[in-house]
Coordinates of N, CA and C in Angstrom, one line a residue:
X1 N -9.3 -0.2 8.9 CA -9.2 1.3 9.1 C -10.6 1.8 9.4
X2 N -10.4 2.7 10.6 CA -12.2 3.5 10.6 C -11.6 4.5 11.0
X3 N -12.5 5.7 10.4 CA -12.9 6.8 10.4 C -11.9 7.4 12.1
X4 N -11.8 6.9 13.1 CA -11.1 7.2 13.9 C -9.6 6.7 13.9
X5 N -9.2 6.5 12.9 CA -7.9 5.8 12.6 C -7.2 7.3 12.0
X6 N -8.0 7.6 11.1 CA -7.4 8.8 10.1 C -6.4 10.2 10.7
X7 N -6.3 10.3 12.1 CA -5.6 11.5 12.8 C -4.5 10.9 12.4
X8 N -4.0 9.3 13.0 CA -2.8 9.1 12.6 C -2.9 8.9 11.7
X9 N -3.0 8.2 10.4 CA -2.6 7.4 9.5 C -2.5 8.7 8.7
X10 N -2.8 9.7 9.1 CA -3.0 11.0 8.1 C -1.6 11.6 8.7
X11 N -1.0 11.5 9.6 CA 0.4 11.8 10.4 C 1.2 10.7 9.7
X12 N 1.0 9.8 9.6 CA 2.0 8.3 9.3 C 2.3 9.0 7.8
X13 N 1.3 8.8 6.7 CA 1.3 9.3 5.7 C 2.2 10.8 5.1
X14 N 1.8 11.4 5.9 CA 2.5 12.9 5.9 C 4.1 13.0 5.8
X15 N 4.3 11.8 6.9 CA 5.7 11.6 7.6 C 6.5 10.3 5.9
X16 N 5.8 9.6 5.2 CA 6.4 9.1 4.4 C 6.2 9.4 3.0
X17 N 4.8 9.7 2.6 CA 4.7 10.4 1.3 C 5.5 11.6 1.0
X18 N 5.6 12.0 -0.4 CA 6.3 13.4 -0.7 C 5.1 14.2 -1.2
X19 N 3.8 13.4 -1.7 CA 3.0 13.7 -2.4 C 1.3 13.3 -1.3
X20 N 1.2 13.2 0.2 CA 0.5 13.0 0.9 C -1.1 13.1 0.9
X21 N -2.0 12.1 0.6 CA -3.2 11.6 0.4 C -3.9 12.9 1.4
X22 N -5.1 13.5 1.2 CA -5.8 14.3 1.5 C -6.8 13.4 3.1
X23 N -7.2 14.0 4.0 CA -8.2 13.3 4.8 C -9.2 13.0 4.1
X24 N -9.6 13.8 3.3 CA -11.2 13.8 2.3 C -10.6 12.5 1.8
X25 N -9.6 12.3 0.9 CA -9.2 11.3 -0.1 C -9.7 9.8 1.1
X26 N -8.9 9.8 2.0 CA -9.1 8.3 2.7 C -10.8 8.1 3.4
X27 N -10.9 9.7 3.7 CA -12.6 9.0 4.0 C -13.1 8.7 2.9
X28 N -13.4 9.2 1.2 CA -13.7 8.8 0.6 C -13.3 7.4 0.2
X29 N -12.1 6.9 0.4 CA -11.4 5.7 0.1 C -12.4 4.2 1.2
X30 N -12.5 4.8 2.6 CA -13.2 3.8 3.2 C -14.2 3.5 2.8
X31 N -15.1 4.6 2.4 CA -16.5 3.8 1.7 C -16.6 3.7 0.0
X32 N -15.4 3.7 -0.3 CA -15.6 3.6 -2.1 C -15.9 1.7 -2.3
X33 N -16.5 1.6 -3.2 CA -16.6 -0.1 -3.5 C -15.5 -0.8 -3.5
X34 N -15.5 -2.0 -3.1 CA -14.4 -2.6 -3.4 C -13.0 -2.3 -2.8
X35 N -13.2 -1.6 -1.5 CA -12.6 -0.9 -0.8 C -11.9 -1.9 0.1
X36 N -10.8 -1.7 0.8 CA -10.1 -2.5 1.6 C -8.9 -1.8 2.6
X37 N -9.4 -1.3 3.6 CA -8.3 -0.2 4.1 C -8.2 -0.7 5.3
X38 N -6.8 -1.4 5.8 CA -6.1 -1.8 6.9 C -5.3 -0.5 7.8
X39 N -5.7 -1.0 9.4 CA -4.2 -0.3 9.9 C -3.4 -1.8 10.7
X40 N -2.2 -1.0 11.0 CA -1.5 -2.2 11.9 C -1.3 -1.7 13.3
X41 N -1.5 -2.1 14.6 CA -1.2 -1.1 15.7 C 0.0 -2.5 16.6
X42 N 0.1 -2.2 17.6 CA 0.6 -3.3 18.3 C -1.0 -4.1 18.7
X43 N -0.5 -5.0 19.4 CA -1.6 -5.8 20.1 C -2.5 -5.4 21.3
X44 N -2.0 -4.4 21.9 CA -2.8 -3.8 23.3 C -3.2 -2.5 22.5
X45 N -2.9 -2.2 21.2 CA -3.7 -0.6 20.8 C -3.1 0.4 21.4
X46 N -2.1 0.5 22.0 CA -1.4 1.5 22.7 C -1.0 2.6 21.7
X47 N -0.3 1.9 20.7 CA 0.8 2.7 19.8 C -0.3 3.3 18.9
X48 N 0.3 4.3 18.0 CA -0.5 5.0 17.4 C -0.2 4.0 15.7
X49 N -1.0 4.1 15.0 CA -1.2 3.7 13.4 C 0.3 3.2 13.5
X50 N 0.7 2.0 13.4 CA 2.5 1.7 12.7 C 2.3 1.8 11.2
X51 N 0.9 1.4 10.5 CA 1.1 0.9 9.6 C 0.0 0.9 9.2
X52 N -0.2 1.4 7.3 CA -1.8 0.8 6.6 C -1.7 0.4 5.3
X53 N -2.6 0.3 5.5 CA -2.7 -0.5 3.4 C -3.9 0.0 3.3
X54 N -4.4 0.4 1.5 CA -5.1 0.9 0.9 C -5.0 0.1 -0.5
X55 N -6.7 -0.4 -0.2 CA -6.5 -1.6 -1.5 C -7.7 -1.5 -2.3
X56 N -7.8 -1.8 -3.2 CA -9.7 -1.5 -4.2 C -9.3 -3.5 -4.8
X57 N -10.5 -3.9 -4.4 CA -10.7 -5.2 -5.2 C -11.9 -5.0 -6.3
X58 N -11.6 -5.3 -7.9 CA -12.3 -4.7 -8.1 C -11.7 -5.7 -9.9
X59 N -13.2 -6.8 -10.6 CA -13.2 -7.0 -11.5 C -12.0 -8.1 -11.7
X60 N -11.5 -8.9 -10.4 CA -11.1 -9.6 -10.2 C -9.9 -9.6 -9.8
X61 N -9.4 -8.2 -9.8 CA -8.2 -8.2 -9.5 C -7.9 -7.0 -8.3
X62 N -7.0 -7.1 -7.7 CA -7.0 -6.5 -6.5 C -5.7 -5.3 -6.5
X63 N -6.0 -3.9 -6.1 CA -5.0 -2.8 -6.7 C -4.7 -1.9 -5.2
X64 N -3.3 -2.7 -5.1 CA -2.9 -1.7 -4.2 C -2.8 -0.2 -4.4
X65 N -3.1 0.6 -3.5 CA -3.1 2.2 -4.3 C -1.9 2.6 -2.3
X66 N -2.4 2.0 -2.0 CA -1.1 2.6 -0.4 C -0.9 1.7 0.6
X67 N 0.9 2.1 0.4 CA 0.9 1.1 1.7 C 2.2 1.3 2.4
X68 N 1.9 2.2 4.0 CA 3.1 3.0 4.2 C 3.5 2.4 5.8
X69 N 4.3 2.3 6.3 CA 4.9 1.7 7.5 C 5.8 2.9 8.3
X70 N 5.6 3.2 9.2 CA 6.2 4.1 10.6 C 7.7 3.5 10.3
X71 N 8.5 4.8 9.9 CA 9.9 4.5 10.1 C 10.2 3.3 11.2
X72 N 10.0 3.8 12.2 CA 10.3 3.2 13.1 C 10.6 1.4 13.4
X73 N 9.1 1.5 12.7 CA 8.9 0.0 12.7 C 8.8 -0.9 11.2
X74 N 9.9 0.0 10.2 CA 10.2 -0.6 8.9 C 11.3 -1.7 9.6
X75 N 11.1 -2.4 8.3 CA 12.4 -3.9 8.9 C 11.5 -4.6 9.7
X76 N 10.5 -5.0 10.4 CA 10.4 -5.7 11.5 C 9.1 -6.2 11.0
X77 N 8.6 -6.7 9.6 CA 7.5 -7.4 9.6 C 6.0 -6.7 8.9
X78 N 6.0 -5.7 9.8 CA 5.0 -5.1 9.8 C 4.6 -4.6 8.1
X79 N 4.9 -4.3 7.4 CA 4.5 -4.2 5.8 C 4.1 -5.5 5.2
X80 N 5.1 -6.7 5.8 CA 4.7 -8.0 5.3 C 3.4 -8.4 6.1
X81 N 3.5 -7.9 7.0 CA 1.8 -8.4 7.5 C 0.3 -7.9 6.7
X82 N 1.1 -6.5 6.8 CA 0.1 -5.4 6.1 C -0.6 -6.1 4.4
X83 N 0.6 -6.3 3.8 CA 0.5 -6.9 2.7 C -0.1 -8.0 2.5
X84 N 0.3 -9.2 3.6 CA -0.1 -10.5 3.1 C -1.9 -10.4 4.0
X85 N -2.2 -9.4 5.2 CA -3.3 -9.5 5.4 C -4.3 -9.1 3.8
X86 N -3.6 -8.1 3.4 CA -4.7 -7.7 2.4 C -4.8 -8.5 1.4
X87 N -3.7 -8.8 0.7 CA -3.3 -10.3 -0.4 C -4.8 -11.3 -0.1
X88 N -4.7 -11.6 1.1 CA -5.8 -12.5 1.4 C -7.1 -12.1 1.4
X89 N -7.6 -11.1 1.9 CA -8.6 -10.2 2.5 C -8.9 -10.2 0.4
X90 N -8.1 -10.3 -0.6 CA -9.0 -9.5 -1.8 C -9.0 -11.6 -2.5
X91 N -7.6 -11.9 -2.2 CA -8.1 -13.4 -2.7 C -9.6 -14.0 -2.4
X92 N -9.9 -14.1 -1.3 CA -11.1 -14.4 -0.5 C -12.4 -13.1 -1.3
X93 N -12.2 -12.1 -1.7 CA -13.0 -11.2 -2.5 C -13.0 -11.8 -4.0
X94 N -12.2 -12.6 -4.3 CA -12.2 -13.3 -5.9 C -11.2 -12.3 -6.4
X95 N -9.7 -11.8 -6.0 CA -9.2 -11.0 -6.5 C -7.7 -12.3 -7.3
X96 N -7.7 -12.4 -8.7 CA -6.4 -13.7 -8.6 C -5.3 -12.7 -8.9
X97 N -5.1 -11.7 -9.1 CA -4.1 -11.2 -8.9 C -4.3 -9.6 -8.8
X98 N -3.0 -9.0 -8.6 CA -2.7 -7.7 -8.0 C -2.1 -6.9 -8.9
X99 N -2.2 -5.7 -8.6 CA -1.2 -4.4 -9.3 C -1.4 -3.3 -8.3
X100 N 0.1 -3.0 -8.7 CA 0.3 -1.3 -7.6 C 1.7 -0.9 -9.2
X101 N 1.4 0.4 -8.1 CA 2.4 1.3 -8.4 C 3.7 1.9 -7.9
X102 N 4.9 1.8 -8.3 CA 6.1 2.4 -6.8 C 6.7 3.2 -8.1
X103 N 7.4 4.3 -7.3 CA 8.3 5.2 -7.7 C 9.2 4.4 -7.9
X104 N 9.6 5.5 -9.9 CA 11.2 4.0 -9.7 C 12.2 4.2 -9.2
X105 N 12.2 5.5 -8.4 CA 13.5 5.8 -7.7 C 13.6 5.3 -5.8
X106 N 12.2 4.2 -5.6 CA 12.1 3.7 -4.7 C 12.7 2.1 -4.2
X107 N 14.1 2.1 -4.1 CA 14.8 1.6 -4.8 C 14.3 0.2 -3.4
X108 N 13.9 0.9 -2.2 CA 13.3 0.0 -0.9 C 12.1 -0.8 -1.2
X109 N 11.4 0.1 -1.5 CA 10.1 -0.2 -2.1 C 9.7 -1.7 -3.2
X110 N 10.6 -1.1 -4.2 CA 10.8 -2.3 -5.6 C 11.2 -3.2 -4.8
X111 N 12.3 -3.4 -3.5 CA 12.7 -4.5 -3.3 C 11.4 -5.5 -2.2
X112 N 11.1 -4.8 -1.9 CA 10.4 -5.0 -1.0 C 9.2 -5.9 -1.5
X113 N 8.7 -5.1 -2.6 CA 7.6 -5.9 -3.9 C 8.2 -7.1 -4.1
X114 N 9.4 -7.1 -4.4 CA 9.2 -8.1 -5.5 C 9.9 -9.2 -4.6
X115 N 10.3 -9.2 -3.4 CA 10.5 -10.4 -2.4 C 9.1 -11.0 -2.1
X116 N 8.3 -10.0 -1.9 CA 6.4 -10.5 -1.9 C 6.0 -11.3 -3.0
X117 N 7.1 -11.2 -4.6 CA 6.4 -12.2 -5.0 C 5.8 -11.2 -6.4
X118 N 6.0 -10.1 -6.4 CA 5.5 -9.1 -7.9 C 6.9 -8.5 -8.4
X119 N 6.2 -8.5 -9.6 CA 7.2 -8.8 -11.0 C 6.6 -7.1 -11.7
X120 N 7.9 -6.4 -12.2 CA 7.9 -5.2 -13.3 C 7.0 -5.8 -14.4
X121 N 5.6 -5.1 -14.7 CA 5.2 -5.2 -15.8 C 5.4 -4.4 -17.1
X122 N 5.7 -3.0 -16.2 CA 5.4 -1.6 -17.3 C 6.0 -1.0 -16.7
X123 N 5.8 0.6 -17.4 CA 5.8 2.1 -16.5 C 5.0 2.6 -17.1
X124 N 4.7 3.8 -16.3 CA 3.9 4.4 -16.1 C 4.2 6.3 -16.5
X125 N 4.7 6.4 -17.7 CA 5.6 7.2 -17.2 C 5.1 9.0 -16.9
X126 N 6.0 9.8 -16.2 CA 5.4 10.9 -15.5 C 4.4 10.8 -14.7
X127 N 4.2 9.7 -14.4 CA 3.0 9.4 -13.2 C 2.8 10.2 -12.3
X128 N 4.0 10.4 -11.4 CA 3.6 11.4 -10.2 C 3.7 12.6 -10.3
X129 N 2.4 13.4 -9.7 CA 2.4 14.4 -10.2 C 3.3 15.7 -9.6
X130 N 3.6 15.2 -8.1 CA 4.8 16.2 -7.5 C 6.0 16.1 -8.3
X131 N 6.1 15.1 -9.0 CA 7.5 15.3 -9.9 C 7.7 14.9 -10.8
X132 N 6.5 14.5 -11.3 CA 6.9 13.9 -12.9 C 7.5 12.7 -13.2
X133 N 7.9 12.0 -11.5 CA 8.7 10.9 -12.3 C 7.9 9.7 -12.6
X134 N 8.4 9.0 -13.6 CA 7.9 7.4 -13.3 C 7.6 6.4 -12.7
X135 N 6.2 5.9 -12.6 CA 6.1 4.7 -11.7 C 6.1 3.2 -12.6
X136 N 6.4 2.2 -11.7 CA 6.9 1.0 -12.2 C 5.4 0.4 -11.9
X137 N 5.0 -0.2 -12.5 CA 3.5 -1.3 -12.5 C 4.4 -2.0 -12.4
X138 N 4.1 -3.5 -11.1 CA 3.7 -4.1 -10.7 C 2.8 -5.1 -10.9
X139 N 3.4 -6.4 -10.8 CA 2.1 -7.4 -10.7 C 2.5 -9.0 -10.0
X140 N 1.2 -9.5 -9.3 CA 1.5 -10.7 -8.7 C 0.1 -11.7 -8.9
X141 N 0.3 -12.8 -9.6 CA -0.2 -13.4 -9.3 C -0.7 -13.8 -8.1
X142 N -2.2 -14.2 -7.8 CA -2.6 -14.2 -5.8 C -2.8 -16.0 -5.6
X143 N -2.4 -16.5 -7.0 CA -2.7 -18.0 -6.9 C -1.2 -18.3 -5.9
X144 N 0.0 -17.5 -5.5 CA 1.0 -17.2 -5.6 C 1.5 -16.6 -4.1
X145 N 1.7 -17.7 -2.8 CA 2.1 -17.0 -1.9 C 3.5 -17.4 -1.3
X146 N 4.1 -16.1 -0.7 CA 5.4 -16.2 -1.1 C 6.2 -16.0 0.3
X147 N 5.5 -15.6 0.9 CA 5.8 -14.9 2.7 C 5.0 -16.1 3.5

């Protein structure tokens, strides 16, 4: 992801969060340490942002914090690529395993994790702050590839 990425992915974002990441938030996110911020486009670059991930590797373990896919182009891959590019991208950083966060009323989402291979550790509860509800922690071993 660079700094010319952010028109869309700040549109993509908009379009699937309820609780949508600030532009300040992702530029600071590109240069934070341990930073890892993908987009996915088609192959000729035509199409606008389908897809990003937002990852911090950091003390050996690697923390998804976003990872959202264009309606459009959900079902067709594109999240699994997203994911397993970054999976790799933090393994290769010394990350042996992962944690994120999903809404537990993200019933796509959960499924979606844990076909990748991550397991319910916890909750989180009142996490989000648009609504109070709970998020489910997440985790995957990276010794552990499953796609």
């Amino acid at each position: 992801m660079l700094a010319s990425d952010l028109t869309d992915v700040l549109a993509l974002e908009m379009a699937v969060f309820p609780d949508p990441w600030t532009r300040g938030m992702f530029e600071d996110e590109l240069s934070a340490p341990g930073a890892l911020s993908l987009v996915a486009r088609d192959r000729a670059g035509a199409w606008p942002v389908s897809g990003f991930t937002c990852i911090r590797v950091l003390a050996g373990e690697m923390h998804l914090l976003k990872l959202a896919v264009r309606p459009s182009f959900q079902r067709n891959g594109v999240g699994t690529a997203i994911l397993c590019a970054g999976e790799s991208l933090a393994r290769a950083g010394g990350a042996a395993e992962a944690f994120l966060e999903v809404r537990a009323s993200n019933r796509a989402g959960r499924s979606f994790y844990t076909r990748a291979g991550y397991e319910t550790v916890g909750t989180r509860r009142a996490y989000y702050r648009d609504s109070g509800e709970d998020a489910l922690v997440m985790r995957k071993l990276l010794t552990l590839e499953l796609f």
